[in-house]
mmCIF file of C-alpha atoms and ligand atoms in Angstrom:
data_model
loop_
_atom_site.group_PDB
_atom_site.id
_atom_site.type_symbol
_atom_site.label_atom_id
_atom_site.label_comp_id
_atom_site.label_asym_id
_atom_site.label_seq_id
_atom_site.Cartn_x
_atom_site.Cartn_y
_atom_site.Cartn_z
ATOM 1 C CA UNK M 127 -4.090 27.279 17.937
ATOM 2 C CA UNK M 128 -4.170 23.929 16.330
ATOM 3 C CA UNK M 129 -0.871 22.397 15.508
ATOM 4 C CA UNK M 130 -1.171 21.541 11.875
ATOM 5 C CA UNK M 131 1.074 19.114 9.944
ATOM 6 C CA UNK M 132 1.666 16.830 6.650
ATOM 7 C CA UNK M 133 -0.054 13.471 6.197
ATOM 8 C CA UNK M 134 2.241 10.910 6.205
ATOM 9 C CA UNK M 135 2.576 8.269 3.852
ATOM 10 C CA UNK M 136 4.656 5.168 4.289
ATOM 11 C CA UNK M 137 5.990 2.195 2.410
ATOM 12 C CA UNK M 138 8.698 -0.388 2.460
ATOM 13 C CA UNK M 139 10.157 1.259 -0.491
ATOM 14 C CA UNK M 140 8.520 2.636 -3.743
ATOM 15 C CA UNK M 141 5.202 0.958 -4.073
ATOM 16 C CA UNK M 142 3.471 3.437 -1.891
ATOM 17 C CA UNK M 143 4.203 6.145 -4.246
ATOM 18 C CA UNK M 144 1.442 4.538 -6.460
ATOM 19 C CA UNK M 145 -1.043 5.120 -3.792
ATOM 20 C CA UNK M 146 0.296 8.564 -3.162
ATOM 21 C CA UNK M 147 -0.051 9.511 -6.666
ATOM 22 C CA UNK M 148 -3.797 8.782 -6.495
ATOM 23 C CA UNK M 149 -4.087 10.546 -3.107
ATOM 24 C CA UNK M 150 -2.471 13.710 -4.394
ATOM 25 C CA UNK M 151 -4.803 13.931 -7.413
ATOM 26 C CA UNK M 152 -7.707 13.359 -5.281
ATOM 27 C CA UNK M 153 -6.579 15.605 -2.430
ATOM 28 C CA UNK M 154 -4.155 18.002 -3.884
ATOM 29 C CA UNK M 155 -4.578 21.014 -1.080
ATOM 30 C CA UNK M 156 -3.004 18.896 1.801
ATOM 31 C CA UNK M 157 0.683 18.658 2.421
ATOM 32 C CA UNK M 158 2.243 15.168 2.342
ATOM 33 C CA UNK M 159 5.441 13.489 3.684
ATOM 34 C CA UNK M 160 6.411 10.138 2.061
ATOM 35 C CA UNK M 161 8.830 7.555 3.725
ATOM 36 C CA UNK M 162 10.121 4.810 2.033
ATOM 37 C CA UNK M 163 12.222 2.341 4.166
ATOM 38 C CA UNK M 164 14.296 1.273 0.862
ATOM 39 C CA UNK M 165 17.255 0.405 3.155
ATOM 40 C CA UNK M 166 15.211 -2.480 4.613
ATOM 41 C CA UNK M 167 12.814 -3.635 1.881
ATOM 42 C CA UNK M 168 11.152 -5.872 0.691
ATOM 43 C CA UNK M 169 9.191 -6.352 3.722
ATOM 44 C CA UNK M 170 7.337 -9.249 1.840
ATOM 45 C CA UNK M 171 9.188 -12.282 3.088
ATOM 46 C CA UNK M 172 9.701 -11.045 6.575
ATOM 47 C CA UNK M 173 8.563 -12.106 9.785
ATOM 48 C CA UNK M 174 5.582 -10.502 11.658
ATOM 49 C CA UNK M 175 7.989 -9.370 14.278
ATOM 50 C CA UNK M 176 10.270 -7.550 11.891
ATOM 51 C CA UNK M 177 7.779 -6.019 9.680
ATOM 52 C CA UNK M 178 6.019 -4.687 12.946
ATOM 53 C CA UNK M 179 9.328 -3.399 14.433
ATOM 54 C CA UNK M 180 10.262 -1.554 11.140
ATOM 55 C CA UNK M 181 6.813 -0.182 10.731
ATOM 56 C CA UNK M 182 6.381 0.904 14.316
ATOM 57 C CA UNK M 183 9.970 2.568 13.796
ATOM 58 C CA UNK M 184 8.569 4.614 10.741
ATOM 59 C CA UNK M 185 5.288 5.320 12.421
ATOM 60 C CA UNK M 186 7.451 7.041 15.467
ATOM 61 C CA UNK M 187 9.530 8.849 12.751
ATOM 62 C CA UNK M 188 6.261 10.461 11.258
ATOM 63 C CA UNK M 189 5.080 11.300 14.619
ATOM 64 C CA UNK M 190 8.384 13.148 15.390
ATOM 65 C CA UNK M 191 8.014 15.150 12.199
ATOM 66 C CA UNK M 192 4.688 16.133 13.750
ATOM 67 C CA UNK M 193 2.256 14.052 11.459
ATOM 68 C CA UNK M 194 -1.126 13.515 12.953
ATOM 69 C CA UNK M 195 -2.475 11.083 10.351
ATOM 70 C CA UNK M 196 -0.297 8.353 8.802
ATOM 71 C CA UNK M 197 -1.389 5.953 5.910
ATOM 72 C CA UNK M 198 0.644 2.678 5.656
ATOM 73 C CA UNK M 199 0.364 2.548 1.960
ATOM 74 C CA UNK M 200 1.858 -0.942 1.842
ATOM 75 C CA UNK M 201 -0.248 -4.079 2.206
ATOM 76 C CA UNK M 202 2.577 -5.983 3.961
ATOM 77 C CA UNK M 203 3.082 -3.650 6.763
ATOM 78 C CA UNK M 204 -0.881 -3.022 6.884
ATOM 79 C CA UNK M 205 -1.373 -6.742 7.120
ATOM 80 C CA UNK M 206 1.296 -7.458 9.631
ATOM 81 C CA UNK M 207 1.768 -4.279 11.856
ATOM 82 C CA UNK M 208 -1.281 -2.090 11.507
ATOM 83 C CA UNK M 209 -3.765 -3.861 14.173
ATOM 84 C CA UNK M 210 -0.937 -4.279 16.930
ATOM 85 C CA UNK M 211 0.175 -0.607 16.379
ATOM 86 C CA UNK M 212 -3.395 0.665 16.593
ATOM 87 C CA UNK M 213 -4.478 -1.523 19.468
ATOM 88 C CA UNK M 214 -1.334 -1.698 21.559
ATOM 89 C CA UNK M 215 0.887 1.250 20.560
ATOM 90 C CA UNK M 216 -1.155 3.998 19.757
ATOM 91 C CA UNK M 217 -2.911 4.568 22.991
ATOM 92 C CA UNK M 218 0.131 5.085 25.067
ATOM 93 C CA UNK M 219 2.416 6.421 22.302
ATOM 94 C CA UNK M 220 -0.074 8.973 20.738
ATOM 95 C CA UNK M 221 -3.589 8.642 21.690
ATOM 96 C CA UNK M 222 -4.666 11.861 19.454
ATOM 97 C CA UNK M 223 -3.037 10.456 16.379
ATOM 98 C CA UNK M 224 -4.016 8.089 13.560
ATOM 99 C CA UNK M 225 -2.690 5.148 11.552
ATOM 100 C CA UNK M 226 -4.487 3.730 8.807
ATOM 101 C CA UNK M 227 -3.927 0.929 6.222
ATOM 102 C CA UNK M 228 -5.000 0.030 2.603
ATOM 103 C CA UNK M 229 -6.450 -3.501 3.413
ATOM 104 C CA UNK M 230 -9.761 -2.366 4.898
ATOM 105 C CA UNK M 231 -10.746 0.295 2.412
ATOM 106 C CA UNK M 232 -10.119 -2.178 -0.300
ATOM 107 C CA UNK M 233 -11.910 -4.661 1.771
ATOM 108 C CA UNK M 234 -14.993 -2.590 2.015
ATOM 109 C CA UNK M 235 -15.574 -2.484 -1.724
ATOM 110 C CA UNK M 236 -13.902 -5.230 -3.552
ATOM 111 C CA UNK M 237 -16.965 -7.588 -3.404
ATOM 112 C CA UNK M 238 -19.004 -4.889 -5.516
ATOM 113 C CA UNK M 239 -16.883 -5.542 -8.534
ATOM 114 C CA UNK M 240 -17.579 -9.168 -8.840
ATOM 115 C CA UNK M 241 -20.509 -10.822 -10.541
ATOM 116 C CA UNK M 242 -19.384 -14.517 -9.829
ATOM 117 C CA UNK M 243 -18.989 -13.810 -6.238
ATOM 118 C CA UNK M 244 -15.339 -14.920 -6.453
ATOM 119 C CA UNK M 245 -12.315 -12.539 -6.205
ATOM 120 C CA UNK M 246 -8.790 -13.331 -6.525
ATOM 121 C CA UNK M 247 -6.069 -11.665 -4.466
ATOM 122 C CA UNK M 248 -2.499 -11.304 -5.639
ATOM 123 C CA UNK M 249 0.168 -10.164 -3.158
ATOM 124 C CA UNK M 250 3.412 -10.625 -1.317
ATOM 125 C CA UNK M 251 3.904 -14.024 0.659
ATOM 126 C CA UNK M 252 3.560 -11.861 3.976
ATOM 127 C CA UNK M 253 0.045 -10.230 3.113
ATOM 128 C CA UNK M 254 -1.242 -13.978 1.993
ATOM 129 C CA UNK M 255 0.206 -15.690 5.256
ATOM 130 C CA UNK M 256 -1.375 -12.966 7.192
ATOM 131 C CA UNK M 257 -4.908 -13.900 5.739
ATOM 132 C CA UNK M 258 -5.898 -10.181 6.316
ATOM 133 C CA UNK M 259 -7.578 -10.074 2.938
ATOM 134 C CA UNK M 260 -9.974 -13.181 3.483
ATOM 135 C CA UNK M 261 -10.555 -12.070 7.063
ATOM 136 C CA UNK M 262 -11.520 -8.215 6.365
ATOM 137 C CA UNK M 263 -13.285 -9.120 3.093
ATOM 138 C CA UNK M 264 -15.405 -11.658 5.211
ATOM 139 C CA UNK M 265 -16.828 -8.749 7.464
ATOM 140 C CA UNK M 266 -18.233 -6.817 4.262
ATOM 141 C CA UNK M 267 -18.777 -9.519 1.799
ATOM 142 C CA UNK M 268 -19.506 -12.777 3.851
ATOM 143 C CA UNK M 269 -20.801 -14.851 0.858
ATOM 144 C CA UNK M 270 -17.528 -13.905 -1.259
ATOM 145 C CA UNK M 271 -15.059 -16.611 -2.210
ATOM 146 C CA UNK M 272 -11.481 -15.220 -2.008
ATOM 147 C CA UNK M 273 -8.624 -16.849 -3.571
ATOM 148 C CA UNK M 274 -5.190 -15.738 -2.896
ATOM 149 C CA UNK M 275 -1.716 -16.155 -4.541
ATOM 150 C CA UNK M 276 1.834 -15.044 -3.250
ATOM 151 C CA UNK M 277 3.825 -13.615 -5.945
ATOM 152 C CA UNK M 278 7.151 -13.339 -4.209
ATOM 153 C CA UNK M 279 9.203 -12.537 -7.381
ATOM 154 C CA UNK M 280 6.925 -9.796 -8.646
ATOM 155 C CA UNK M 281 8.305 -6.874 -6.304
ATOM 156 C CA UNK M 282 12.134 -7.672 -7.176
ATOM 157 C CA UNK M 283 10.853 -7.608 -10.881
ATOM 158 C CA UNK M 284 9.506 -4.186 -10.432
ATOM 159 C CA UNK M 285 12.203 -2.911 -8.444
ATOM 160 C CA UNK M 286 14.826 -4.064 -10.882
ATOM 161 C CA UNK M 287 12.927 -2.415 -13.753
ATOM 162 C CA UNK M 288 12.047 -5.509 -15.445
ATOM 163 C CA UNK M 289 8.306 -5.126 -15.191
ATOM 164 C CA UNK M 290 8.179 -4.545 -18.881
ATOM 165 C CA UNK M 291 10.668 -7.192 -20.144
ATOM 166 C CA UNK M 292 10.305 -10.644 -21.166
ATOM 167 C CA UNK M 293 11.926 -11.727 -17.716
ATOM 168 C CA UNK M 294 8.493 -10.732 -16.078
ATOM 169 C CA UNK M 295 6.360 -12.854 -18.395
ATOM 170 C CA UNK M 296 7.318 -16.207 -16.821
ATOM 171 C CA UNK M 297 6.455 -15.443 -13.069
ATOM 172 C CA UNK M 298 3.317 -13.304 -14.355
ATOM 173 C CA UNK M 299 2.023 -16.267 -16.286
ATOM 174 C CA UNK M 300 2.896 -18.621 -13.588
ATOM 175 C CA UNK M 301 1.105 -16.953 -10.816
ATOM 176 C CA UNK M 302 -2.029 -16.248 -13.035
ATOM 177 C CA UNK M 303 -2.175 -19.712 -13.853
ATOM 178 C CA UNK M 304 -1.743 -20.811 -10.343
ATOM 179 C CA UNK M 305 -4.618 -18.482 -9.041
ATOM 180 C CA UNK M 306 -7.010 -19.431 -11.656
ATOM 181 C CA UNK M 307 -6.558 -22.912 -11.191
ATOM 182 C CA UNK M 308 -7.485 -22.353 -7.443
ATOM 183 C CA UNK M 309 -10.519 -20.432 -8.436
ATOM 184 C CA UNK M 310 -11.643 -20.685 -12.082
ATOM 185 C CA UNK M 311 -14.795 -18.513 -11.359
ATOM 186 C CA UNK M 312 -12.630 -15.437 -10.407
ATOM 187 C CA UNK M 313 -13.899 -12.590 -12.489
ATOM 188 C CA UNK M 314 -12.051 -9.851 -10.306
ATOM 189 C CA UNK M 315 -8.508 -9.653 -9.599
ATOM 190 C CA UNK M 316 -6.788 -7.515 -7.032
ATOM 191 C CA UNK M 317 -3.350 -6.354 -7.207
ATOM 192 C CA UNK M 318 -2.994 -6.424 -3.249
ATOM 193 C CA UNK M 319 0.578 -5.095 -3.357
ATOM 194 C CA UNK M 320 1.325 -1.380 -4.102
ATOM 195 C CA UNK M 321 4.285 -2.294 -6.248
ATOM 196 C CA UNK M 322 2.058 -4.370 -8.711
ATOM 197 C CA UNK M 323 0.224 -1.677 -10.551
ATOM 198 C CA UNK M 324 3.521 -1.332 -12.737
ATOM 199 C CA UNK M 325 3.028 -4.742 -13.921
ATOM 200 C CA UNK M 326 -0.669 -4.003 -14.908
ATOM 201 C CA UNK M 327 -0.091 -3.916 -18.587
ATOM 202 C CA UNK M 328 1.975 -7.356 -18.550
ATOM 203 C CA UNK M 329 -0.808 -8.826 -16.461
ATOM 204 C CA UNK M 330 -3.366 -7.852 -18.848
ATOM 205 C CA UNK M 331 -1.648 -9.861 -21.604
ATOM 206 C CA UNK M 332 -2.236 -12.905 -19.734
ATOM 207 C CA UNK M 333 -5.518 -12.285 -18.267
ATOM 208 C CA UNK M 334 -8.965 -13.770 -19.518
ATOM 209 C CA UNK M 335 -11.107 -11.035 -20.873
ATOM 210 C CA UNK M 336 -13.814 -11.130 -18.646
ATOM 211 C CA UNK M 337 -11.584 -10.475 -15.391
ATOM 212 C CA UNK M 338 -11.598 -7.026 -14.096
ATOM 213 C CA UNK M 339 -8.140 -6.025 -12.740
ATOM 214 C CA UNK M 340 -8.344 -3.788 -9.681
ATOM 215 C CA UNK M 341 -5.332 -1.720 -8.205
ATOM 216 C CA UNK M 342 -5.679 0.047 -4.731
ATOM 217 C CA UNK M 343 -4.796 3.542 -5.127
ATOM 218 C CA UNK M 344 -7.951 5.188 -6.155
ATOM 219 C CA UNK M 345 -9.930 3.057 -3.833
ATOM 220 C CA UNK M 346 -7.448 4.226 -0.803
ATOM 221 C CA UNK M 347 -7.660 7.894 -2.031
ATOM 222 C CA UNK M 348 -11.419 8.134 -1.957
ATOM 223 C CA UNK M 349 -11.571 6.163 1.263
ATOM 224 C CA UNK M 350 -9.177 8.753 2.796
ATOM 225 C CA UNK M 351 -11.357 11.619 1.505
ATOM 226 C CA UNK M 352 -14.319 10.069 3.112
ATOM 227 C CA UNK M 353 -12.460 9.566 6.280
ATOM 228 C CA UNK M 354 -11.296 13.300 6.542
ATOM 229 C CA UNK M 355 -14.769 14.216 6.001
ATOM 230 C CA UNK M 356 -16.073 12.043 8.905
ATOM 231 C CA UNK M 357 -13.402 12.946 11.166
ATOM 232 C CA UNK M 358 -12.965 16.807 11.093
ATOM 233 C CA UNK M 359 -10.825 16.600 14.510
ATOM 234 C CA UNK M 360 -8.174 14.994 12.255
ATOM 235 C CA UNK M 361 -8.673 17.037 9.218
ATOM 236 C CA UNK M 362 -8.346 20.256 11.048
ATOM 237 C CA UNK M 363 -4.692 18.975 11.960
ATOM 238 C CA UNK M 364 -3.619 18.359 8.378
ATOM 239 C CA UNK M 365 -1.973 21.439 6.923
ATOM 240 C CA UNK M 366 -2.954 22.595 3.225
ATOM 241 C CA UNK M 367 -0.206 24.362 1.473
ATOM 242 C CA UNK M 368 0.100 21.560 -1.286
ATOM 243 C CA UNK M 369 3.742 20.685 -0.345
ATOM 244 C CA UNK M 370 5.096 17.008 -0.886
ATOM 245 C CA UNK M 371 8.286 15.998 0.682
ATOM 246 C CA UNK M 372 9.942 12.499 0.142
ATOM 247 C CA UNK M 373 12.219 10.668 2.439
ATOM 248 C CA UNK M 374 14.110 7.393 1.990
ATOM 249 C CA UNK M 375 16.078 5.331 4.410
ATOM 250 C CA UNK M 376 18.547 4.508 1.454
ATOM 251 C CA UNK M 377 20.448 6.602 -0.773
ATOM 252 C CA UNK M 378 18.505 9.541 -2.112
ATOM 253 C CA UNK M 379 20.100 9.501 -5.482
ATOM 254 C CA UNK M 380 19.246 5.726 -5.920
ATOM 255 C CA UNK M 381 15.570 6.848 -4.825
ATOM 256 C CA UNK M 382 15.018 9.548 -7.139
ATOM 257 C CA UNK M 383 16.495 7.515 -10.396
ATOM 258 C CA UNK M 384 13.488 4.940 -9.771
ATOM 259 C CA UNK M 385 10.814 6.957 -7.905
ATOM 260 C CA UNK M 386 9.408 8.591 -10.892
ATOM 261 C CA UNK M 387 8.277 5.302 -12.673
ATOM 262 C CA UNK M 388 6.005 4.889 -9.652
ATOM 263 C CA UNK M 389 4.939 8.504 -8.833
ATOM 264 C CA UNK M 390 4.507 9.568 -12.596
ATOM 265 C CA UNK M 391 6.576 12.631 -11.847
ATOM 266 C CA UNK M 392 10.334 13.403 -10.938
ATOM 267 C CA UNK M 393 11.311 13.281 -7.108
ATOM 268 C CA UNK M 394 13.946 14.945 -5.287
ATOM 269 C CA UNK M 395 13.954 12.926 -1.936
ATOM 270 C CA UNK M 396 16.242 13.334 1.386
ATOM 271 C CA UNK M 397 17.962 10.532 3.205
ATOM 272 C CA UNK M 398 16.799 9.872 6.745
ATOM 273 C CA UNK M 399 18.091 7.316 9.260
ATOM 274 C CA UNK M 400 14.938 7.386 10.964
ATOM 275 C CA UNK M 401 16.652 9.340 14.001
HETATM 276 N N1 DGL G 651 4.670 -2.635 -1.389
HETATM 277 C C1 DGL G 651 4.389 -3.722 -0.587
HETATM 278 C C2 DGL G 651 2.966 -4.241 -0.434
HETATM 279 O O1 DGL G 651 2.137 -3.396 -0.671
HETATM 280 C C3 DGL G 651 5.526 -4.741 -0.611
HETATM 281 C C4 DGL G 651 6.790 -4.536 -1.043
HETATM 282 C C5 DGL G 651 7.794 -5.319 -0.215
HETATM 283 O O2 DGL G 651 7.707 -6.510 -0.188
HETATM 284 O O3 DGL G 651 8.540 -4.776 0.734
HETATM 285 O O4 DGL G 651 2.923 -5.172 0.275
#
């Protein structure tokens, strides 16, 4: 008898809910367990070592809940922790379990949206400094020019509910100006942080018409569906009762009051201290 359990979805805070929303839309039959490490977010400006430690602790928590498959629905954690966890930790910690990220599935497809062969990546400082996007994209689209811009103020703007207000305009305009100054031929702009889809309408106000704005939720959902099809040994360990559970390392009430903006539905979360 195979031990079945939920698919784990992780983010430093709320952003992963924008990815989970699309995953649940595409694969509603599975059970999902979401964890937001709100008590220690944002991750975006933290060191490699810190993001790795925090992410590893969270992955272990998912494994303790029985999850066989964990998605890091956080670009910063994917950029700074995923490879080490996959290569160094999993083989001894849980060789039969899998941890996947959001950068590779995005890199696999992003070049196909561009006519000019130039894409821009908007992300946290951590994701940009890791150079994960340029490196991963080069494996699939070696000719593609990749320009990056760190937008360190965008996550706090989103988390403080300022994403639709005038306060956001200054930083959105500034970062867009910067990235188009680096690459004026950019015709595809990737929202390389799971918080940024909330700023989509604001970004569109300042975007040249010929530029396509891409967020990752649907890309990651489609990639997960493909993965489960290609890996029946993992798929058969994912339970299918359509349940969704939400955990946060910070106060549950606070999480619930903001989470619906990201998820599109009311959420009732539970606090965990990762023990
Ligand atoms: N949601 C995270 C990402 O996709 C960033 C948020 C943070 O800085 O913690 O990169």
